[in-house]
Tab-separated table of N, CA and C and ligand atoms in Angstrom:
chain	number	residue	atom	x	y	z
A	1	UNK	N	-65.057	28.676	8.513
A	1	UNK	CA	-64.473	29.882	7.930
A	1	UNK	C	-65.488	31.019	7.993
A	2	UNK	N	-65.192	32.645	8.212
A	2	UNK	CA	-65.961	33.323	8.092
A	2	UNK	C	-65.331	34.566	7.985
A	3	UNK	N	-66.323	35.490	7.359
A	3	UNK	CA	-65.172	36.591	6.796
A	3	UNK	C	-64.839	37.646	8.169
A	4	UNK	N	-63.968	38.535	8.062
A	4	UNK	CA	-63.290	39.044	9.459
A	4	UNK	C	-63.592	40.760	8.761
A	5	UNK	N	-63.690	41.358	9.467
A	5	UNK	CA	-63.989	43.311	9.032
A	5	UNK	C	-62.787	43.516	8.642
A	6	UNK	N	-62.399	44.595	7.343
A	6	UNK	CA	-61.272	44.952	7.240
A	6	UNK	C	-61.309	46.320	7.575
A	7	UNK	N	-60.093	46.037	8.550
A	7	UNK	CA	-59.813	47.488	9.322
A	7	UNK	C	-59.359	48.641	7.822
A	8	UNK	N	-60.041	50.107	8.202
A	8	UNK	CA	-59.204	50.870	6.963
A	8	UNK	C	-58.622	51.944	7.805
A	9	UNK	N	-57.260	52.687	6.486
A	9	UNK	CA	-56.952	53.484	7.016
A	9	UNK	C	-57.738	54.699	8.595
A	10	UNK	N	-56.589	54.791	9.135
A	10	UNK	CA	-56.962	55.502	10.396
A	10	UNK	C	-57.835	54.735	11.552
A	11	UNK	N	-57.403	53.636	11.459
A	11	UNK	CA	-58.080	52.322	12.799
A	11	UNK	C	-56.410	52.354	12.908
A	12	UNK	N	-56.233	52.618	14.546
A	12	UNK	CA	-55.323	52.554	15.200
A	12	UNK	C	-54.403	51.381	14.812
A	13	UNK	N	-55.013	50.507	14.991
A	13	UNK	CA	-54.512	49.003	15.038
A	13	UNK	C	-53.857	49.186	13.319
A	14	UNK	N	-53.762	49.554	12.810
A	14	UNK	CA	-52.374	49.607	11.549
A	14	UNK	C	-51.300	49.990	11.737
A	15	UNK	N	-50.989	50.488	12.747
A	15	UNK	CA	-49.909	51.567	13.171
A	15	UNK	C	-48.930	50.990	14.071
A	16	UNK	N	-49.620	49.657	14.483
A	16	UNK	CA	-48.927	48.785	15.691
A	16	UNK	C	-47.994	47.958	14.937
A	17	UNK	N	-46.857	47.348	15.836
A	17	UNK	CA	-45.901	46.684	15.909
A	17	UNK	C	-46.452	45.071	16.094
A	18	UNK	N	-46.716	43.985	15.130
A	18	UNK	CA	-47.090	42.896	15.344
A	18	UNK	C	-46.273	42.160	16.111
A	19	UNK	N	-46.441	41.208	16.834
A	19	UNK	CA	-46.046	40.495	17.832
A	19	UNK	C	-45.906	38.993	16.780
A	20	UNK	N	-44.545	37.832	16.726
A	20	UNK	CA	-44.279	36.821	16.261
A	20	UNK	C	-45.445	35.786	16.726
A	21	UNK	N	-45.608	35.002	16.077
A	21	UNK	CA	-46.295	33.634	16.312
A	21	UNK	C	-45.205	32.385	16.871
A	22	UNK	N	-45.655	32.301	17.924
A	22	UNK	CA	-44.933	30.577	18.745
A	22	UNK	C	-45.517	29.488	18.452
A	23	UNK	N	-46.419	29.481	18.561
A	23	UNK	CA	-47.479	27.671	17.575
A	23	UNK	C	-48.704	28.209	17.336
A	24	UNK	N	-48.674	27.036	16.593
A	24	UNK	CA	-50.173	27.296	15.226
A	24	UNK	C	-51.234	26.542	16.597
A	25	UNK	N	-51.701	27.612	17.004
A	25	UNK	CA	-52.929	27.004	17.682
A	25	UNK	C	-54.254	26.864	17.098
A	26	UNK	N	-55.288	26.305	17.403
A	26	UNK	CA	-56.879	26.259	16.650
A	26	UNK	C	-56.867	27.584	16.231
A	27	UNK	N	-56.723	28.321	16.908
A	27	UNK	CA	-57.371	29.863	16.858
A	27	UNK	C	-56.327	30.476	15.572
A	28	UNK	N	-55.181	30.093	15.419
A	28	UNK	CA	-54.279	30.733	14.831
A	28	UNK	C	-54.919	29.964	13.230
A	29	UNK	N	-55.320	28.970	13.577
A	29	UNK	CA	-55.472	28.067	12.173
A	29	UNK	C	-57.071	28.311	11.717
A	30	UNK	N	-57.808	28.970	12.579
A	30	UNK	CA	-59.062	29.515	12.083
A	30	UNK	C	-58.738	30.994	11.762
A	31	UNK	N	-57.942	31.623	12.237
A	31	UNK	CA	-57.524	33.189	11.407
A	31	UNK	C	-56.921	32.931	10.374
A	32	UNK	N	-56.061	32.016	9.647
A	32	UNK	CA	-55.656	32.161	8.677
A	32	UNK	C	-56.558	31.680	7.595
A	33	UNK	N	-57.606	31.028	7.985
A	33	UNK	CA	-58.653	30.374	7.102
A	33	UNK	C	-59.421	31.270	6.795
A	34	UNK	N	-60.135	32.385	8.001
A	34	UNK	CA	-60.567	33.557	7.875
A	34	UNK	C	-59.909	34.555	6.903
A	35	UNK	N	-58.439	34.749	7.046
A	35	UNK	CA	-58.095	35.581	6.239
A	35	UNK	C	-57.868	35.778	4.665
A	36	UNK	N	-57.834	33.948	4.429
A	36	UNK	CA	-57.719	33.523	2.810
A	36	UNK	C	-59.479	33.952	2.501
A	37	UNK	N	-60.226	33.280	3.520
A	37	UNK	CA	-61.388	33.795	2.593
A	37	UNK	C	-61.762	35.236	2.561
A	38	UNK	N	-61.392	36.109	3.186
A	38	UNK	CA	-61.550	37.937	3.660
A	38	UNK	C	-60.926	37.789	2.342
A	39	UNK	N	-59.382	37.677	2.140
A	39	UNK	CA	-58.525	38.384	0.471
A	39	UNK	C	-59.372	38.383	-0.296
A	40	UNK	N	-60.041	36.576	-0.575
A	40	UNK	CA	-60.215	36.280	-1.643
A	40	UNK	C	-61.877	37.148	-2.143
A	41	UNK	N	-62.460	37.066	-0.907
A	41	UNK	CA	-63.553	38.102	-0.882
A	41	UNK	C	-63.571	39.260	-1.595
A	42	UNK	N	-62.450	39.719	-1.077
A	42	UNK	CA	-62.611	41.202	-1.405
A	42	UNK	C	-61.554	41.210	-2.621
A	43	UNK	N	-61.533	40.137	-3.155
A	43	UNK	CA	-60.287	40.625	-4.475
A	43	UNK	C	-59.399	41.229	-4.293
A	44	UNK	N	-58.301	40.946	-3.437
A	44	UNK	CA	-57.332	40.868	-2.532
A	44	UNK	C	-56.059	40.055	-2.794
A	45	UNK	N	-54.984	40.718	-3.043
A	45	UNK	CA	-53.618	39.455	-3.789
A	45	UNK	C	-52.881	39.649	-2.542
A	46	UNK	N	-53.372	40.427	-1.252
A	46	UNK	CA	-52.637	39.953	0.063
A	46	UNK	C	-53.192	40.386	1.008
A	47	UNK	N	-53.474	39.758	2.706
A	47	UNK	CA	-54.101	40.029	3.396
A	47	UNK	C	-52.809	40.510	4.677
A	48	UNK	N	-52.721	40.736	5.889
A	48	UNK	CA	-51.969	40.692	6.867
A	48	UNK	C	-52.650	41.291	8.212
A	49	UNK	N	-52.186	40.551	9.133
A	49	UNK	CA	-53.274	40.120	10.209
A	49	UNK	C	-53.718	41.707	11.136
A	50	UNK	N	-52.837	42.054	10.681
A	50	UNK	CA	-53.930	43.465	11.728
A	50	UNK	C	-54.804	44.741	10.876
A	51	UNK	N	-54.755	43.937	9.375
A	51	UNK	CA	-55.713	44.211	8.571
A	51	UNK	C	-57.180	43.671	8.974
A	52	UNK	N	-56.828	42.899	9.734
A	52	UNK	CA	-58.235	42.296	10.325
A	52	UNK	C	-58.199	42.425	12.271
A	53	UNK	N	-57.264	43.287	12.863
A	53	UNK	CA	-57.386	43.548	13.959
A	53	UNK	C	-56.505	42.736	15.266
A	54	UNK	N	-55.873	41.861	14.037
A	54	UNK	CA	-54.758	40.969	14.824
A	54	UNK	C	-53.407	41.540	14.724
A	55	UNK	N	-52.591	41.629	15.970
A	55	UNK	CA	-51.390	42.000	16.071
A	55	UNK	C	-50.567	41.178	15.894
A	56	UNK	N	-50.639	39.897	14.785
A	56	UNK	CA	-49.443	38.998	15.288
A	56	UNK	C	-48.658	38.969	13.622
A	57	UNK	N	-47.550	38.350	13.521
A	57	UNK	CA	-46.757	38.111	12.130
A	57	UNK	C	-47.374	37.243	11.360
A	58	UNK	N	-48.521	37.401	10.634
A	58	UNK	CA	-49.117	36.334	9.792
A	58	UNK	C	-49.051	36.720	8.285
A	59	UNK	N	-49.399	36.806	7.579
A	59	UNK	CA	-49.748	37.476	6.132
A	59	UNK	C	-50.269	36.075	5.263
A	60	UNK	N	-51.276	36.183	4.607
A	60	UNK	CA	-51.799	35.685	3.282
A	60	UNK	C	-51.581	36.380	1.768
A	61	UNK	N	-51.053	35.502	0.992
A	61	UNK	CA	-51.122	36.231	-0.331
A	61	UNK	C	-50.983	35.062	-1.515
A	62	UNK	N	-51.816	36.290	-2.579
A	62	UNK	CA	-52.119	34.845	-3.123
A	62	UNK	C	-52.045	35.828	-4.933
A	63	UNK	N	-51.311	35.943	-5.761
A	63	UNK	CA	-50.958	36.125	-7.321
A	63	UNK	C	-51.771	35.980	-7.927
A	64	UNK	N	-52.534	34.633	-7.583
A	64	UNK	CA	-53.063	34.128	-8.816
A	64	UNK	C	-52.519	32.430	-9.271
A	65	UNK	N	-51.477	31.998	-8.394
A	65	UNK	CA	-50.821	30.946	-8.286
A	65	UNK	C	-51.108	30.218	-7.221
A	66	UNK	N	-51.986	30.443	-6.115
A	66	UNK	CA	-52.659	30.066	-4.999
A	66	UNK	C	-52.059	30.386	-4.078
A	67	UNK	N	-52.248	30.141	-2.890
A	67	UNK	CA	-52.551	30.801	-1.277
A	67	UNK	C	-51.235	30.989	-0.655
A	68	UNK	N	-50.392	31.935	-0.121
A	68	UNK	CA	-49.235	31.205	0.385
A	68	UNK	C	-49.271	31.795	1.889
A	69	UNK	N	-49.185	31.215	3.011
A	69	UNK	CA	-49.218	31.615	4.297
A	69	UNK	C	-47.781	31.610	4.487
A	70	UNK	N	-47.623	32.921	5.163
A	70	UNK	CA	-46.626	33.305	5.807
A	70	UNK	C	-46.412	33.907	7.297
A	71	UNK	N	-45.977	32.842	7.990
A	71	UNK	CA	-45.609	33.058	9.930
A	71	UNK	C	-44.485	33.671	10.027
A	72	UNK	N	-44.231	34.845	10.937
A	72	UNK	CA	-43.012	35.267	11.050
A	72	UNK	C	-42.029	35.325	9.841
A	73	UNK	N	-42.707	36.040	8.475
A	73	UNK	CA	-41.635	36.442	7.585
A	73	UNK	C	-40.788	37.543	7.700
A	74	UNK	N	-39.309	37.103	7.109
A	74	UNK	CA	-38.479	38.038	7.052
A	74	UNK	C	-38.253	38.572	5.530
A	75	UNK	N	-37.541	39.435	5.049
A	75	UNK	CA	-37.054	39.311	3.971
A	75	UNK	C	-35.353	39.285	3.954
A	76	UNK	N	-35.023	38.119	3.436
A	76	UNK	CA	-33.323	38.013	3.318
A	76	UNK	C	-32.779	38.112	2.189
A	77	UNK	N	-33.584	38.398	1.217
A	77	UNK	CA	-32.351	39.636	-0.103
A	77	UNK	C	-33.638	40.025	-0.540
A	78	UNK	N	-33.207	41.595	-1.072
A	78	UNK	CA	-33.814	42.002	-2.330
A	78	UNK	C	-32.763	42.865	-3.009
A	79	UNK	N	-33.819	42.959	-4.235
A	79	UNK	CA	-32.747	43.728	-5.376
A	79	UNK	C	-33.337	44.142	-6.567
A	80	UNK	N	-32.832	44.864	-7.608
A	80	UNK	CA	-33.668	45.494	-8.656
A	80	UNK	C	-34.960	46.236	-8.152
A	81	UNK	N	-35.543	46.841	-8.748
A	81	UNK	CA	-36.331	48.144	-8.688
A	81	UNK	C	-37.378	48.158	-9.730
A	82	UNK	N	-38.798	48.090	-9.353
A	82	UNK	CA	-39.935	48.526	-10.176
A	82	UNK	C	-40.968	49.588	-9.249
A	83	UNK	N	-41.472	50.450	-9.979
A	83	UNK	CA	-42.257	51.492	-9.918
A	83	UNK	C	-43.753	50.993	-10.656
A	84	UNK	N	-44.934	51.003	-9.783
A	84	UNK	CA	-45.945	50.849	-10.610
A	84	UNK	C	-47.183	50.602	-9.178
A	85	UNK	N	-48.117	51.074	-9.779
A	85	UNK	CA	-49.161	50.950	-9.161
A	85	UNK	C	-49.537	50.375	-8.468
A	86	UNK	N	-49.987	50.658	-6.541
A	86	UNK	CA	-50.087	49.928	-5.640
A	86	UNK	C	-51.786	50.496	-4.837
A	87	UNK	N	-52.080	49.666	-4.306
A	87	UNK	CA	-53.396	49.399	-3.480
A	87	UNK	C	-53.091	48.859	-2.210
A	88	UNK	N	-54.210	49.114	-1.238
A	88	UNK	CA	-54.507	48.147	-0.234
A	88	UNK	C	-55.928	48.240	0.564
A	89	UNK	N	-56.350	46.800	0.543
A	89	UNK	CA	-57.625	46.948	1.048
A	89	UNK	C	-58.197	47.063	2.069
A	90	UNK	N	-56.968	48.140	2.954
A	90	UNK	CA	-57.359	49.002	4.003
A	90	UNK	C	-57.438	50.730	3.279
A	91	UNK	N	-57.155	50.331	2.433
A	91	UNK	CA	-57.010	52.441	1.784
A	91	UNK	C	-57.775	51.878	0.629
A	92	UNK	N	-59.638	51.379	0.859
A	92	UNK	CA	-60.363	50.829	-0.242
A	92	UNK	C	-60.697	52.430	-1.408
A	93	UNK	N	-60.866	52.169	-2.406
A	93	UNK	CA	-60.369	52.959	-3.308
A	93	UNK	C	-59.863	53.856	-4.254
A	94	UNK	N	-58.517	53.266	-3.431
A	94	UNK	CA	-57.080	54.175	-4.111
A	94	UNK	C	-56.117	53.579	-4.477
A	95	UNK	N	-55.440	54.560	-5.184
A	95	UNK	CA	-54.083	53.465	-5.858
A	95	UNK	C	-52.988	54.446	-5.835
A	96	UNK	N	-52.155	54.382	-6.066
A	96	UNK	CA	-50.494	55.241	-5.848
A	96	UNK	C	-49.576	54.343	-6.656
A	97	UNK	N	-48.504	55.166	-7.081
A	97	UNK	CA	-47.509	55.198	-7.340
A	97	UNK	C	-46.239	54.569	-6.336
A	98	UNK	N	-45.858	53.156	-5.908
A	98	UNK	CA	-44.508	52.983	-5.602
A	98	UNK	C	-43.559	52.646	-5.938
A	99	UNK	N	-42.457	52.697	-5.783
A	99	UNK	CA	-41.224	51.511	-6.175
A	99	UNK	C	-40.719	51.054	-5.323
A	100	UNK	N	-40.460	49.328	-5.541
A	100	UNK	CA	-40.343	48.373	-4.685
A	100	UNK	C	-39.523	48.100	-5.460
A	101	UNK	N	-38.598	46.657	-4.903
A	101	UNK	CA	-37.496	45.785	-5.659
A	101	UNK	C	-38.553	45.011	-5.804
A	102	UNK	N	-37.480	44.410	-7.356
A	102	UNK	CA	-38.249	44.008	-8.362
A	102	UNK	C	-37.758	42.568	-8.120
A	103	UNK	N	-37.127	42.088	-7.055
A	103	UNK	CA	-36.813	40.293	-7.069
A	103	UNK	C	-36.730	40.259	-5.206
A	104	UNK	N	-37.170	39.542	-4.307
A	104	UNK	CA	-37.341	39.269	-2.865
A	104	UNK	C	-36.963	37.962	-3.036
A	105	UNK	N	-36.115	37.807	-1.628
A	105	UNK	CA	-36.274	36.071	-0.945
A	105	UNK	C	-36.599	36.127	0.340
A	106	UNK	N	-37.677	35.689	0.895
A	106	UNK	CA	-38.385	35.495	1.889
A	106	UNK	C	-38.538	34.892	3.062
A	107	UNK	N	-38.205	34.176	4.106
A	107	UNK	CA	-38.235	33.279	5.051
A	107	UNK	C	-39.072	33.711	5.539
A	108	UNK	N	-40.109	32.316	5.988
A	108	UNK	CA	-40.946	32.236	6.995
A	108	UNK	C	-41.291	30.711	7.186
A	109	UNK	N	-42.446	30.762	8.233
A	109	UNK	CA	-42.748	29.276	8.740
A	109	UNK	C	-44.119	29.184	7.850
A	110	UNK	N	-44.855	27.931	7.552
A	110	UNK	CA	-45.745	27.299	7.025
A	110	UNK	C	-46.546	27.517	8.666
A	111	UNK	N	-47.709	26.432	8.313
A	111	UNK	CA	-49.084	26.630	9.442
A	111	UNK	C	-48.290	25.180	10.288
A	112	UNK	N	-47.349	23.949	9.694
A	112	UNK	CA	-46.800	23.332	10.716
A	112	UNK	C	-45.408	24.018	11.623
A	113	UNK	N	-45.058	25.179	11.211
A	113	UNK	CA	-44.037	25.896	11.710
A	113	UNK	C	-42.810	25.347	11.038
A	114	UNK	N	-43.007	24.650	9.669
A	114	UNK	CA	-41.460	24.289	9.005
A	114	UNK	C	-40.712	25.676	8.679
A	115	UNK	N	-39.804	26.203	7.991
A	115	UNK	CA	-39.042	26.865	7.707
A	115	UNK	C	-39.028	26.698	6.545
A	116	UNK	N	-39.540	28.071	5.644
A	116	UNK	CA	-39.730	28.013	3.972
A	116	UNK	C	-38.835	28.940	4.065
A	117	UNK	N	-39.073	29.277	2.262
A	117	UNK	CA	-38.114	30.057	1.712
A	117	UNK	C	-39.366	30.101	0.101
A	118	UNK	N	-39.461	31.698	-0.099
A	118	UNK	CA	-40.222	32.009	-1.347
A	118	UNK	C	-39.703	33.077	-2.098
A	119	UNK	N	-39.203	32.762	-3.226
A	119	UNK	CA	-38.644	33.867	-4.296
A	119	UNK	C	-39.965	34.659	-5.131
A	120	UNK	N	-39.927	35.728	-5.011
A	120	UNK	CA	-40.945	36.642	-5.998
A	120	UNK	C	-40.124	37.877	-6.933
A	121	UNK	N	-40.667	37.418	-7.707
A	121	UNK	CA	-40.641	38.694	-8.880
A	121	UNK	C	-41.671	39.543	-9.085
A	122	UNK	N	-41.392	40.875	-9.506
A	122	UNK	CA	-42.859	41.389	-9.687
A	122	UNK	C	-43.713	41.830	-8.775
A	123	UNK	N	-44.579	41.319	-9.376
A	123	UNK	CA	-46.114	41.483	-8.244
A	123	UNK	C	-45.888	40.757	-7.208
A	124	UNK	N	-45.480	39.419	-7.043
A	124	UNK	CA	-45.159	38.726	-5.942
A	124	UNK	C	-44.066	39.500	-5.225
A	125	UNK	N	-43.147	40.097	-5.638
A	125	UNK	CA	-42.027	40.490	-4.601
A	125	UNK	C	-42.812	41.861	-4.085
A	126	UNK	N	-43.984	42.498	-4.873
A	126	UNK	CA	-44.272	43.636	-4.684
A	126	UNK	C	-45.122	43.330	-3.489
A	127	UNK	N	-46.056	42.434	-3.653
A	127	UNK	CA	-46.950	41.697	-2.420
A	127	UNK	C	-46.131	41.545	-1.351
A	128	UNK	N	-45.824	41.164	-1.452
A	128	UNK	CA	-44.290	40.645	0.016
A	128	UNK	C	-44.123	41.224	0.708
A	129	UNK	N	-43.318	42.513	-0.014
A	129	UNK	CA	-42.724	44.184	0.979
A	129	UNK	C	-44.211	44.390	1.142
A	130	UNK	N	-45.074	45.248	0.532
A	130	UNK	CA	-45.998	45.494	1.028
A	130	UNK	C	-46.927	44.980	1.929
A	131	UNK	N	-46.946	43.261	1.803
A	131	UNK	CA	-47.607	43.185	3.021
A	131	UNK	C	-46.596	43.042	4.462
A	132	UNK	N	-45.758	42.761	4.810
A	132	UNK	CA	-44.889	42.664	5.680
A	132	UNK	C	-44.586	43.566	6.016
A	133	UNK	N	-44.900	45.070	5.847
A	133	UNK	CA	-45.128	46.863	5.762
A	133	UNK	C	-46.355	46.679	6.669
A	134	UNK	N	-47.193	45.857	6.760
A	134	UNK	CA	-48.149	46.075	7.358
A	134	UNK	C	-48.048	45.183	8.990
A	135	UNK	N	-46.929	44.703	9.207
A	135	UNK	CA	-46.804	44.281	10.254
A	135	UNK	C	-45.461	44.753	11.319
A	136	UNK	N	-45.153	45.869	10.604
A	136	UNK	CA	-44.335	47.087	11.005
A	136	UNK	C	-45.137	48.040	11.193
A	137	UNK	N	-46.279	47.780	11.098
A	137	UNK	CA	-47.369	49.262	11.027
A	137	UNK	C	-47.275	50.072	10.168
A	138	UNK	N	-46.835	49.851	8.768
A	138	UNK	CA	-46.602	50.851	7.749
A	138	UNK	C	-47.608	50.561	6.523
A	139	UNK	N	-48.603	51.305	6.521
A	139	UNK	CA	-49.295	51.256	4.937
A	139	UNK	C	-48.383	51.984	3.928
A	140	UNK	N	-49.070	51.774	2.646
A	140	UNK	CA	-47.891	51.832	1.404
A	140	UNK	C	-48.075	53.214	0.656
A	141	UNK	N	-49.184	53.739	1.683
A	141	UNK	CA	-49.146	55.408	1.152
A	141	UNK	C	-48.373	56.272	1.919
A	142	UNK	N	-47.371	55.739	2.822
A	142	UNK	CA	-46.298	56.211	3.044
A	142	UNK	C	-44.973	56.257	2.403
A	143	UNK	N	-45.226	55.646	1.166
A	143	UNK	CA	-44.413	55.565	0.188
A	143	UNK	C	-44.606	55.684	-1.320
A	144	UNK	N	-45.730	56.576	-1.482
A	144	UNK	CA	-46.434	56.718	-2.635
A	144	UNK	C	-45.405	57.880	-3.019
A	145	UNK	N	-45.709	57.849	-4.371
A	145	UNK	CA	-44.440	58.567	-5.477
A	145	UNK	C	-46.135	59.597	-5.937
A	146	UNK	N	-46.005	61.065	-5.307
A	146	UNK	CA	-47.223	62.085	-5.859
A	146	UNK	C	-48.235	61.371	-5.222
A	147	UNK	N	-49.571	61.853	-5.686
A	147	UNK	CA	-50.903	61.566	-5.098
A	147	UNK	C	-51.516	60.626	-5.371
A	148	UNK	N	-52.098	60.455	-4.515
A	148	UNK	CA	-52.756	58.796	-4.514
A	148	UNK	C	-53.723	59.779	-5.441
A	149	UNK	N	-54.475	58.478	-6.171
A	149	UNK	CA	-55.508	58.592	-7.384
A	149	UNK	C	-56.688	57.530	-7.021
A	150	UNK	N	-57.728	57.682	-7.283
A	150	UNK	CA	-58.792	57.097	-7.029
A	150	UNK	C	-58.937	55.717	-8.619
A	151	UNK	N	-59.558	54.897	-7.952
A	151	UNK	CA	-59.483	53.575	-8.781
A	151	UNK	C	-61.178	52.876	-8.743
A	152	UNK	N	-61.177	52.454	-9.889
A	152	UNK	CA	-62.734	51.489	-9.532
A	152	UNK	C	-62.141	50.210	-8.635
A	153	UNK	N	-63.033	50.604	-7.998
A	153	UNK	CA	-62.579	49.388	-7.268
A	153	UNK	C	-62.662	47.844	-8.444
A	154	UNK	N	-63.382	47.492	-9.145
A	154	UNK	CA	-63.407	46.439	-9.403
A	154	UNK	C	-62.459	46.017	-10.289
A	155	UNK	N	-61.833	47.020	-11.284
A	155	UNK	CA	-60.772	46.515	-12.688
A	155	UNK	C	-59.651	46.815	-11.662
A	156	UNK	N	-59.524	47.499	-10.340
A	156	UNK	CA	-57.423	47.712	-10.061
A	156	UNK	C	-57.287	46.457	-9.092
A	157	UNK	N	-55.888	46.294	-9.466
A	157	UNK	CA	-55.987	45.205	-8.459
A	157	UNK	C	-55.405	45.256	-7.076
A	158	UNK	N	-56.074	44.947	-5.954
A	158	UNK	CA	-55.901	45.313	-4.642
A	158	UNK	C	-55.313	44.905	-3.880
A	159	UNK	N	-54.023	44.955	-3.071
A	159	UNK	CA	-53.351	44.471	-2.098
A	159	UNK	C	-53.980	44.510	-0.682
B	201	ZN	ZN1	-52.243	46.591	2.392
């Protein structure tokens, strides 16, 4: 395992269109190992792969309930609505104003390529859209409600 650079705002490579994953190769299974330890590094409740310079559908995220890898996620419902304070540890520190739905259901593959399914509320559903925003090429200050505001980095918590 070893930690990977996190790309920040205005590195090209955020802006790109990620490309799906076909099999968990070595390499695919040493980036995602890389990327749990990069989040967890940097106090991080979600990582996604071209946050670290990879173009493909991966994302890590992790609540506080432990690690959950996600290959080629979709989202297949959301609903309800919360507004509240968002980060990411490519826009290191700042925080904004979004609103996201407040309940997600998720599909994606595990690291054997099974076919999950993950319900989030909250912060978890908020993690979700937002990181899966990042594999559309969209950071989440494209959806900030007024001006981003500056944060200590160490008490906000960082997507
Ligand atoms: Zn982010």
């Amino acid at each position: 395992m070893a930690l990977r650079e996190i790309r920040v705002q205005g590195d090209p490579v955020l802006g790109k269109v990620c490309k799906p994953i076909t099999e968990v190769t070595p390499k695919i299974v040493d980036l995602i190992d890389d990327m749990i330890e990069t989040m967890y590094e940097a106090n991080g409740v979600g990582l996604a792969a071209p946050q670290v310079g990879i173009l493909k559908r991966l994302v890590v995220i992790d609540v506080g309930e432990g690690p959950i890898v996600m290959i080629n996620p979709t989202i297949v419902s959301a609903d309800g609505e919360q507004t509240g304070s968002e980060g990411c540890l490519s826009v290191p520190g700042k925080a904004g104003q979004v609103t996201r739905p407040n309940h997600v259901v998720a599909r994606f593959f595990d690291e054997e390529m099974n076919e999950c399914e993950v319900e989030g509320t909250e912060l978890l559903a908020r993690a979700i859209c937002h990181e899966l925003d990042h594999l559309d090429g969209h950071i989440y200050v494209e959806k900030v409600e007024g001006e981003l505001y500056d944060v200590n980095y160490d008490e906000e918590v960082e997507e």
